[in-house]
Coordinates of C-alpha atoms in Angstrom, one line a residue:
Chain A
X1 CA 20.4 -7.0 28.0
X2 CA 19.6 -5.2 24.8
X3 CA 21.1 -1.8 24.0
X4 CA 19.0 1.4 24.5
X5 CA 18.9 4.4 22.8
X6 CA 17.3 7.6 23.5
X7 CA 15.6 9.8 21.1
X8 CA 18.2 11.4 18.8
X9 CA 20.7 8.8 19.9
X10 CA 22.7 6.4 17.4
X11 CA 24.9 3.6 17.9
X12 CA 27.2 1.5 15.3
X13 CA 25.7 -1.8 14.7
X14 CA 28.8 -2.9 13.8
X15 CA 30.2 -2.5 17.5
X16 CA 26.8 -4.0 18.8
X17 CA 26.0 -7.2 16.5
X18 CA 30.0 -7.8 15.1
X19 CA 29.3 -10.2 11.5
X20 CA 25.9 -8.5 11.1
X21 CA 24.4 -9.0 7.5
X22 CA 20.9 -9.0 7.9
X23 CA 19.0 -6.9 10.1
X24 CA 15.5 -7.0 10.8
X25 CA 14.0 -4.3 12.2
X26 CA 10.7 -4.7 14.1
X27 CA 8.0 -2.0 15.4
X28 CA 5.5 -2.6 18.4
X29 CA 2.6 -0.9 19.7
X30 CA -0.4 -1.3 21.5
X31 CA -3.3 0.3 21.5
X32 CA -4.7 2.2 24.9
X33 CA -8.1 0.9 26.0
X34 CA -10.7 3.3 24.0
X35 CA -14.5 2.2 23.1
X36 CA -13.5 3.9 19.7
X37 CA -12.6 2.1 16.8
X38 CA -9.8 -0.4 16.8
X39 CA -6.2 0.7 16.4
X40 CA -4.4 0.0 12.4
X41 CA -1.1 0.7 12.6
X42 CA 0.5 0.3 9.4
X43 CA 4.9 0.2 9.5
X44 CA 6.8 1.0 6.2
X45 CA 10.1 2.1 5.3
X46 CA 12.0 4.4 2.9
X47 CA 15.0 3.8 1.1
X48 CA 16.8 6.9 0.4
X49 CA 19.5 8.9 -0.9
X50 CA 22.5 11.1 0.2
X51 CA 20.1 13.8 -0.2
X52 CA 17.4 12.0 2.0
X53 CA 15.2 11.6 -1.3
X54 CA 13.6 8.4 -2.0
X55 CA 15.0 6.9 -4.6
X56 CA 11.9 6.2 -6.5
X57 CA 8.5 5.3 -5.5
X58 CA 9.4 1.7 -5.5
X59 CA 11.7 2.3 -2.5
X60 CA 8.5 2.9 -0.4
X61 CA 7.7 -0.5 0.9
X62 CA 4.9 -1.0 2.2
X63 CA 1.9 -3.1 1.9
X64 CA 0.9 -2.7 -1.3
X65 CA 4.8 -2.8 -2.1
X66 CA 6.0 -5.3 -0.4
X67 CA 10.1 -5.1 -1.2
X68 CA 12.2 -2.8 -2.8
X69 CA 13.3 -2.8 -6.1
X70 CA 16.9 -4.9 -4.7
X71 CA 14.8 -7.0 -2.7
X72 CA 17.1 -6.1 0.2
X73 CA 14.4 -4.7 2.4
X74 CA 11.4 -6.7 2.8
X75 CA 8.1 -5.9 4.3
X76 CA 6.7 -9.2 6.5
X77 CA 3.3 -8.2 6.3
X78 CA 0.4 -6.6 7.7
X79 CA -0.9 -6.9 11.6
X80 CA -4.3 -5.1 11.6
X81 CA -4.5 -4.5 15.4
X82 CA -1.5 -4.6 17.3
X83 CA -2.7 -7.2 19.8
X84 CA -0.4 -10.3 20.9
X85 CA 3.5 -10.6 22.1
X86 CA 6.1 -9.7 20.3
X87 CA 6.6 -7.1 17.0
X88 CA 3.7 -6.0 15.7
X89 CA 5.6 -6.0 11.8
X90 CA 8.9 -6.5 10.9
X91 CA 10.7 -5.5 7.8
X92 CA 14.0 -7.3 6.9
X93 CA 17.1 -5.4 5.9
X94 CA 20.0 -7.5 3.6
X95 CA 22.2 -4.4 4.6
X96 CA 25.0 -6.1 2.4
X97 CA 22.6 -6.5 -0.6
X98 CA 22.2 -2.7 -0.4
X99 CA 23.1 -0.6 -3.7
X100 CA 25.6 1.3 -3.0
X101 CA 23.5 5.0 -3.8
X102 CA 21.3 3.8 -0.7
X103 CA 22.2 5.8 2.3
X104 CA 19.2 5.3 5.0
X105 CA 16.7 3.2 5.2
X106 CA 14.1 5.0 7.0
X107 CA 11.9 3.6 9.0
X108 CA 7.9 4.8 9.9
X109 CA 4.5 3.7 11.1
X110 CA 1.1 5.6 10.6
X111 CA -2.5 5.2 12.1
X112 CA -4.8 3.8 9.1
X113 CA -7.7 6.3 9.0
X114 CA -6.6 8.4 11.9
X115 CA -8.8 11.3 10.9
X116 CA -11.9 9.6 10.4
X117 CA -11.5 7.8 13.6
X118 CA -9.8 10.7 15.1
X119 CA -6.4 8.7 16.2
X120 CA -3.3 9.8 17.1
X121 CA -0.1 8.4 18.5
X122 CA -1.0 10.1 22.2
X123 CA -3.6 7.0 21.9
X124 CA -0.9 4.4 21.4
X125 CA 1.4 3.3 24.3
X126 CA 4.8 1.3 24.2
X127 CA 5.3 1.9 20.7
X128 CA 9.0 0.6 20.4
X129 CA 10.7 0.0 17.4
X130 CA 14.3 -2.4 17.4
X131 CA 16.7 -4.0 15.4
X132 CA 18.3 -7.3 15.2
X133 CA 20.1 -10.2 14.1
X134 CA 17.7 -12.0 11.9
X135 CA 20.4 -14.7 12.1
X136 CA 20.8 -14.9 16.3
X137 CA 17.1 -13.5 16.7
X138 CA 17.0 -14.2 20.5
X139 CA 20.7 -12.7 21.0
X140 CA 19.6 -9.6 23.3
X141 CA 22.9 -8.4 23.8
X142 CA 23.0 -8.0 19.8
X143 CA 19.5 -5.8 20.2
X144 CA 18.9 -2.4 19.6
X145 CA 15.9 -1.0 20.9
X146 CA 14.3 2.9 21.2
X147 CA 11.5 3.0 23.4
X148 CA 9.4 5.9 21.9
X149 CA 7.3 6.4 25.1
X150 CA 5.1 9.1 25.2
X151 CA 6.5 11.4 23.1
X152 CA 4.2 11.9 19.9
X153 CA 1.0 13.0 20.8
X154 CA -1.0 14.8 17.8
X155 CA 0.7 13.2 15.4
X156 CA -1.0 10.2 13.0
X157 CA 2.1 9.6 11.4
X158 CA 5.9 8.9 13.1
X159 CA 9.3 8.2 11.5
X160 CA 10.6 5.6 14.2
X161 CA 14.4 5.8 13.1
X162 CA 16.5 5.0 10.1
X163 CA 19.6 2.6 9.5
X164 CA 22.5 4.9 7.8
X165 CA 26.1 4.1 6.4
X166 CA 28.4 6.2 8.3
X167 CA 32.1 5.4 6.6
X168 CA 32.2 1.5 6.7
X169 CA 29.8 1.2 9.7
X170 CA 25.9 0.5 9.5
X171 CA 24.7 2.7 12.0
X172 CA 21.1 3.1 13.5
X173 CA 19.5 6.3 14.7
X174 CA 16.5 6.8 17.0
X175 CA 14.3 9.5 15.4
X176 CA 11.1 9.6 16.9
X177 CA 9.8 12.4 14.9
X178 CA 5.8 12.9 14.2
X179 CA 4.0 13.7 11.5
X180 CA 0.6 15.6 11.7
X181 CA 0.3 15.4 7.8
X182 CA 0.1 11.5 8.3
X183 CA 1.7 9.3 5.6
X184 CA 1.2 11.4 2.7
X185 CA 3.2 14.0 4.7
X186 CA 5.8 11.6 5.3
X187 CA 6.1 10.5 1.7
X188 CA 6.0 14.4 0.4
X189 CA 8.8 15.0 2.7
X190 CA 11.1 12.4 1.4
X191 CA 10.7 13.8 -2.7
X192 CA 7.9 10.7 -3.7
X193 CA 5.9 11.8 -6.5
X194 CA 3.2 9.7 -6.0
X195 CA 1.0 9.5 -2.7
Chain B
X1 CA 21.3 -31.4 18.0
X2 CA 24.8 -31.6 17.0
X3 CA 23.6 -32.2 13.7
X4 CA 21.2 -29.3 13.9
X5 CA 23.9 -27.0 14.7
X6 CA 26.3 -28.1 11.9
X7 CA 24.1 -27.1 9.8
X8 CA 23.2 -23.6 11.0
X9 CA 27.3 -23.2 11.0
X10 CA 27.6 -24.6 7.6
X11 CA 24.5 -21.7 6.8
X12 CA 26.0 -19.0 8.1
X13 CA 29.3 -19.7 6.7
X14 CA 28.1 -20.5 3.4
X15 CA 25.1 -18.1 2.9
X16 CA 22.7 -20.9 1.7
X17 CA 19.5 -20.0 4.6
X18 CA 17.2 -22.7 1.9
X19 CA 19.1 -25.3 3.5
X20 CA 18.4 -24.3 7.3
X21 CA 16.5 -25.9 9.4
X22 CA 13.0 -25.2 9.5
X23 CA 13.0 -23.4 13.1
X24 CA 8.8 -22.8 13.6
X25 CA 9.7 -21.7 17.3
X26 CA 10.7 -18.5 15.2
X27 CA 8.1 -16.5 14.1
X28 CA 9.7 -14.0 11.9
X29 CA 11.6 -17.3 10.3
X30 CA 8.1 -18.6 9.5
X31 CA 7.3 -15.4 8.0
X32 CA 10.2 -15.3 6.2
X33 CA 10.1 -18.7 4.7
X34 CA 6.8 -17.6 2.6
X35 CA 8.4 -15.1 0.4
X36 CA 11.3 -17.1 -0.3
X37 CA 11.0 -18.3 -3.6
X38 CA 12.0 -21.5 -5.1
X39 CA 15.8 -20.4 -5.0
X40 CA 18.8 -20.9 -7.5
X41 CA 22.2 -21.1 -5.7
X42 CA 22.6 -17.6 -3.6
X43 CA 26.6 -16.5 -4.4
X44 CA 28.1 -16.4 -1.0
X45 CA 28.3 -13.2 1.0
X46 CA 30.7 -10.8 0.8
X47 CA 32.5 -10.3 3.9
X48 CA 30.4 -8.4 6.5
X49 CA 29.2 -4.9 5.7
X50 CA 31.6 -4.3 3.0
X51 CA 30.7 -0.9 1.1
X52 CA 33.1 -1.3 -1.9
X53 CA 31.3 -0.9 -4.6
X54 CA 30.1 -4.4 -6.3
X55 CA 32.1 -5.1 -9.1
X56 CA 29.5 -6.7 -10.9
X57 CA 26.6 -4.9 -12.4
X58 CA 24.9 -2.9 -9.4
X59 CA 22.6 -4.8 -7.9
X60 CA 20.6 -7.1 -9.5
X61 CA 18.0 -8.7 -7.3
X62 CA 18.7 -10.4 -4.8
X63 CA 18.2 -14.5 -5.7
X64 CA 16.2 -16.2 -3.5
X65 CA 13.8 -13.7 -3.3
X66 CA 10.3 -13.0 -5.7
X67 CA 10.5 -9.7 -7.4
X68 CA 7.5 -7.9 -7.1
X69 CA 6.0 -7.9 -10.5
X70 CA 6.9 -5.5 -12.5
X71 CA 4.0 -2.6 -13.4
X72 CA 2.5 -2.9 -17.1
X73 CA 4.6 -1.0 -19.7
X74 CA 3.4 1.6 -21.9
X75 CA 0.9 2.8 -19.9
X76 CA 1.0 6.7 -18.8
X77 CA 0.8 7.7 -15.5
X78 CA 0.3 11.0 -13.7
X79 CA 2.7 12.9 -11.8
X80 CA 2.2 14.8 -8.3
X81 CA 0.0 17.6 -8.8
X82 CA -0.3 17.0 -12.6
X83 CA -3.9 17.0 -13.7
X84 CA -4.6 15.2 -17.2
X85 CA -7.5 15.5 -19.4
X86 CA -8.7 11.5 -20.1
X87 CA -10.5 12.2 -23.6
X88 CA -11.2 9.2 -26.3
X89 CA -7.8 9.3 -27.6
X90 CA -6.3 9.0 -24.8
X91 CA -8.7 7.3 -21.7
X92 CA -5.7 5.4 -20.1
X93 CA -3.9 6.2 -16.8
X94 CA -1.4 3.8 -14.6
X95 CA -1.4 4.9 -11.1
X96 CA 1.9 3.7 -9.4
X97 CA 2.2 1.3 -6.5
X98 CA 2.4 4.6 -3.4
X99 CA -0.3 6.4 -5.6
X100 CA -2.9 3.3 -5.4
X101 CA -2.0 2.1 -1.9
X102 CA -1.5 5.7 0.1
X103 CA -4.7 7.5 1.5
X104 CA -8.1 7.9 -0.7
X105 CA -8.9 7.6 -4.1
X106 CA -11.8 10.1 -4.8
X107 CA -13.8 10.7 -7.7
X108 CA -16.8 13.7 -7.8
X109 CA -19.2 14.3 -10.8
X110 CA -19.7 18.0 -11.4
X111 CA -22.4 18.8 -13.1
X112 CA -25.1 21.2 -13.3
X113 CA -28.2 18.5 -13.5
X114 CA -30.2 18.0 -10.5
X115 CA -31.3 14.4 -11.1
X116 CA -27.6 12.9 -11.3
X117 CA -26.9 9.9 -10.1
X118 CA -23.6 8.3 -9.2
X119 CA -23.5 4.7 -9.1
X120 CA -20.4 2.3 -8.7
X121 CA -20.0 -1.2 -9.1
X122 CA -17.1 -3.4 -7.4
X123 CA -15.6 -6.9 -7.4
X124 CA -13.7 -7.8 -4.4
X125 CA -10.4 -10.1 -4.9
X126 CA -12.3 -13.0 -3.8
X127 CA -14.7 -12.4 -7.0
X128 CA -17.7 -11.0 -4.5
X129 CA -19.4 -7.8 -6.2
X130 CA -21.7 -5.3 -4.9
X131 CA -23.5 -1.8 -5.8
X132 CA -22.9 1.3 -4.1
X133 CA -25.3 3.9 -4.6
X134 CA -27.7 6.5 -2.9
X135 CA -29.6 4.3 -0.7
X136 CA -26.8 2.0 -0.1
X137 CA -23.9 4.1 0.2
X138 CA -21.0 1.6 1.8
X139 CA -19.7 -1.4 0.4
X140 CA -18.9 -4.7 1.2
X141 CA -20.1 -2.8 4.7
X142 CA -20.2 -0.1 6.3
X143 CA -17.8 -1.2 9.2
X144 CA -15.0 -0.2 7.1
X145 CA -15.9 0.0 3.4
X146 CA -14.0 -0.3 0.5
X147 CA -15.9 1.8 -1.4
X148 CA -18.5 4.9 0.1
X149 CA -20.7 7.3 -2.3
X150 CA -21.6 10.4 -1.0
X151 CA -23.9 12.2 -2.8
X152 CA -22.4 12.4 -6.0
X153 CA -18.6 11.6 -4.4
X154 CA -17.3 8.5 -4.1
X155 CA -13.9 7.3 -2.3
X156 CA -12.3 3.9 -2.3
X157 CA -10.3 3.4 0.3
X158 CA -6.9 2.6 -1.0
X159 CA -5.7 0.8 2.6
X160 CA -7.6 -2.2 1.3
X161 CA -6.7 -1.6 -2.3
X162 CA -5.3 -5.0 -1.8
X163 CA -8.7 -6.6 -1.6
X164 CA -10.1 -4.9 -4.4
X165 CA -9.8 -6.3 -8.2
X166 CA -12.3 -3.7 -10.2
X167 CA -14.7 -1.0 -10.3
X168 CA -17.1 0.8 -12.5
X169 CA -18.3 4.1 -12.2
X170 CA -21.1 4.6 -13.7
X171 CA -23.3 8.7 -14.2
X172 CA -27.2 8.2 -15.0
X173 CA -29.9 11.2 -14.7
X174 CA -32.7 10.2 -12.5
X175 CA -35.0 10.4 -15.2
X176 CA -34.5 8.7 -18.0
X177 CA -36.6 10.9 -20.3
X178 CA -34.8 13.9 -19.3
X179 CA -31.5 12.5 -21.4
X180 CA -27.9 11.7 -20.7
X181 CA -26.5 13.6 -17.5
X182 CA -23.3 16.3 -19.4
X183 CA -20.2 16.9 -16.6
X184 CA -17.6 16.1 -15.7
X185 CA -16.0 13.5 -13.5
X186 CA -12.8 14.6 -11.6
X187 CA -10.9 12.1 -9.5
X188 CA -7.9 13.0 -7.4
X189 CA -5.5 10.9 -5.2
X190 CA -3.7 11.8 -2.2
X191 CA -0.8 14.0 -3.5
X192 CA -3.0 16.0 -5.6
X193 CA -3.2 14.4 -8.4
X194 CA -6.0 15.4 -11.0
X195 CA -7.9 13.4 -13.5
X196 CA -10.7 14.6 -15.6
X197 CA -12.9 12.4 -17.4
X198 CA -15.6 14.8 -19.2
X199 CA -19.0 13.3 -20.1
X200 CA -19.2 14.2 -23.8
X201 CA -22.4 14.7 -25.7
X202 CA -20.3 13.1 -28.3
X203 CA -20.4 10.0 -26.7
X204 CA -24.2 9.5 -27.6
X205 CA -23.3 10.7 -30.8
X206 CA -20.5 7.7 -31.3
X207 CA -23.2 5.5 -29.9
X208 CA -26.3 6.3 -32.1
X209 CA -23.8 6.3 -35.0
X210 CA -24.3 2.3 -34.4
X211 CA -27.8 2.3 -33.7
X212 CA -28.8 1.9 -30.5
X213 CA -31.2 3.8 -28.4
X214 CA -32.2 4.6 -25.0
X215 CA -28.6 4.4 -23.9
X216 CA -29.0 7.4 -21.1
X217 CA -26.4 6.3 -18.9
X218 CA -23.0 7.3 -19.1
X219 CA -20.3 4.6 -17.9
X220 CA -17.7 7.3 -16.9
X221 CA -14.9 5.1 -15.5
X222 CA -13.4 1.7 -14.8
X223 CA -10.6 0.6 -12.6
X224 CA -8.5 -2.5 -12.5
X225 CA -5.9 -3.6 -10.0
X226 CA -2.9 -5.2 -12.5
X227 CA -0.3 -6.1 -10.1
X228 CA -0.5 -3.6 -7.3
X229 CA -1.4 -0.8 -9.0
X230 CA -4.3 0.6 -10.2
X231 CA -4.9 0.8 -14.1
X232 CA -8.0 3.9 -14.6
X233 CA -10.1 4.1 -17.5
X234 CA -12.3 6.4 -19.3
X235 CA -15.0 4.4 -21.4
X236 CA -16.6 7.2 -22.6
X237 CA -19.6 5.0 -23.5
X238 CA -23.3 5.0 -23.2
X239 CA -25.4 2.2 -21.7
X240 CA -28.8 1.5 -21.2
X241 CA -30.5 2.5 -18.2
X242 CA -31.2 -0.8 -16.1
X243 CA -28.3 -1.1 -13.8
X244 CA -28.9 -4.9 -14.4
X245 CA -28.6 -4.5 -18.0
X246 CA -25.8 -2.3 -18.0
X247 CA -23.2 -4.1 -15.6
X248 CA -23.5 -7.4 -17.0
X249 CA -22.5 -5.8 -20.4
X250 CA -19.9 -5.4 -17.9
X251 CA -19.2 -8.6 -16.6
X252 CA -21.0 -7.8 -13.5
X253 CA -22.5 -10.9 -13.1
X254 CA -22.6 -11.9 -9.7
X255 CA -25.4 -9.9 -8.1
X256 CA -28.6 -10.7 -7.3
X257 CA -31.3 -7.8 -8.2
X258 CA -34.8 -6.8 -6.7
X259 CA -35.7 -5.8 -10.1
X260 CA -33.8 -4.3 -13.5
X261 CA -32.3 -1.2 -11.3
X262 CA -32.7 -2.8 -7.2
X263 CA -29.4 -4.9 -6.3
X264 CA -30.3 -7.5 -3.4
X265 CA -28.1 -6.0 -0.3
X266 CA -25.7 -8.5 1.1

């Protein structure tokens, strides 16, 4: 039985998956039955600082950067429609290969296009995101899972939750918190110069 | 079986995963085994989730993994918000990896000509090339396009940046006779970013300076993805009319044309 957390809620991993090194942390959706235009959700993550700054605009991985600059977080690629079982993307986590300035990894998903095709996450149901064991992958008991339900509604954009060092603990914390500024918001709110 | 599990034991207790079993009943292992790269020894773990500092250097990357490859040196780039001027002496800009991969890249001629046309060229990363202009504004399709002209706007749409290996934007007057189009061509990505490439009389001048004529066409600005990130480019050179003419002095080789100025849709 996997563990649940609420939104706003966080748990030690440490207490949940004992000997955990690498995490991976996968985010599902799927789409609500529209005659619109397909569903892209796109799933990146931050890697931040005490002062929840990015640390550079390589520690935005997503698909067109594909791992950080420590290779400890590693984007598994792109699903264009969020169709079949299981995570729509995963990104890895080496949580002990993690420099020592990194405090969160933050973790996010946004609608490709949403404005054109006038999308938003009240259009996308059982959005989910979890983390694991990527060595005992099928251990539920050693799951973490936040069930975002219906929550977001206007927004194109939605940080899902973040991994943070809390003492010597790895801890993860369900954020659930939508952007209506999309992924550039997102990115300007966590000190990237670029996007 | 027994075997099997040794060797995951002998894996987690030692740290090697390149000597795991191949488990294809696990997706995300499948996944995982693609980016691993022909690995060196990996140093055994630390113990678990030990936040002492390393007492090595910090960091390095992790073995067993492919770096990304690293951006091109030397290049400038462009801050958020910044705008920069690309004149002759200086026509280069480096977009990062975030600035060429988050939201829109848009370009817009202003200018106070009537007849200006905007026309861009594009070669796809499996080597395919097509035209985007007036009367066939979307490209490869217009399903999702990687490149759209409006008028005289153009956006590529940096989601598929990925799929994209060059473009060429290219400023004409709609009659030849009337002489080279003067503007100037502003691009901007999403965080505000500003680049101006101005279309400068001078140009002709550097042209005619080596003899040619009839070069009424301004190629305004090219665009290479190097490694993940887009590499922009004011030419800041005249070219003759023909589109056929002028993109194969481009290495735009791959189309099929109507006649000198008509590219055969796809």
């Amino acid at each position: 039985m996997a563990v649940n957390l609420s939104k706003g809620g966080n748990i030690s991993l440490t207490k949940v998956a004992p000997g955990l090194t690498k995490a991976v942390v996968g985010l599902g959706w799927k789409p609500r039955t529209t005659d619109g235009a397909a569903f892209d959700l796109d799933a990146a993550a931050l890697v931040v600082d005490e002062a929840g700054r990015a640390l550079s605009d390589q520690h935005f991985v997503f698909f067109n950067n594909l791992q950080d600059p420590s290779g400890a977080v590693v984007h598994q690629g792109d699903n264009r429609t969020g169709d079949g079982d299981g995570d729509d993307e995963q990104i890895a986590v080496d949580l002990a290969a993690l420099p020592a300035n990194v405090a969160r990894v933050v973790f996010l998903a946004s609608i490709y296009d949403a404005d054109a095709r006038r999308q938003n996450f009240g259009q996308v149901s059982d959005a989910y995101i979890r983390v694991f064991d990527a060595e005992d992958p099928r251990n539920d008991a050693k799951t973490v899972v936040f069930d975002l339900g219906e929550d977001a509604s206007t927004e194109t954009a939605l940080v899902f939750g973040e991994l943070y060092r809390n003492g010597g603990d790895w801890k993860f914390r369900a954020v659930g918190q939508g952007y209506a500024s999309g992924l550039v918001g997102i990115v300007a709110d966590y000190g990237l110069a670029a996007a | 079986m027994s075997s099997a599990s040794t060797t995951t034991v002998r894996t987690l207790v030692a740290g090697v995963p390149d000597t795991a079993l191949v488990r294809d009943d696990l997706p995300f292992l499948r996944r995982r085994s693609r980016l691993r790269a022909t690995a060196p020894v990996v140093p055994a773990a630390a113990s678990a989730l030990d936040l002492a500092p390393p007492v090595t250097a910090p960091s390095p990357a992790r073995s067993g993994r492919t770096p990304l490859p690293p951006l091109l040196a030397g290049l400038p780039g462009v801050g958020q918000g910044d705008r920069r001027l690309l004149t002759v002496e200086d026509p280069v800009v480096q977009l990062t990896r975030v600035q060429s991969g988050v939201g829109g890249l848009r370009g817009e001629l202003h200018t106070t000509r009537a007849d200006a046309q905007v026309v861009v060229a594009y070669e796809l990363a499996d080597r395919s090339q097509g035209v985007v202009r007036a009367a066939q504004p979307y490209g490869p399709d217009d399903r999702r396009p990687v490149v759209h002209l409006a008028g005289l706007r153009f956006t590529i749409d940096l989601r598929q940046v990925r799929t994209l290996r060059r473009f060429l934007v290219v400023v004409r007057p709609g009659d030849p006779a009337a002489g080279p189009v003067e503007g100037v061509l502003v691009v901007t990505t999403a965080g505000g970013s500003r680049l101006e490439v101005p279309l400068d009389p001078l140009d002709g001048a550097r042209e005619r300076a080596d003899g040619p004529t009839g070069r009424t066409a301004t190629v305004a600005l090219t665009g290479h993805l190097v490694r993940g990130a887009l590499v922009l480019r004011a030419e800041h050179a005249r070219q003759v009319h023909p589109l056929r003419d002028l993109l194969a002095a481009y290495g735009y080789r791959g189309l099929s044309w109507r006649d000198a100025d008509t590219v055969l849709a796809r």
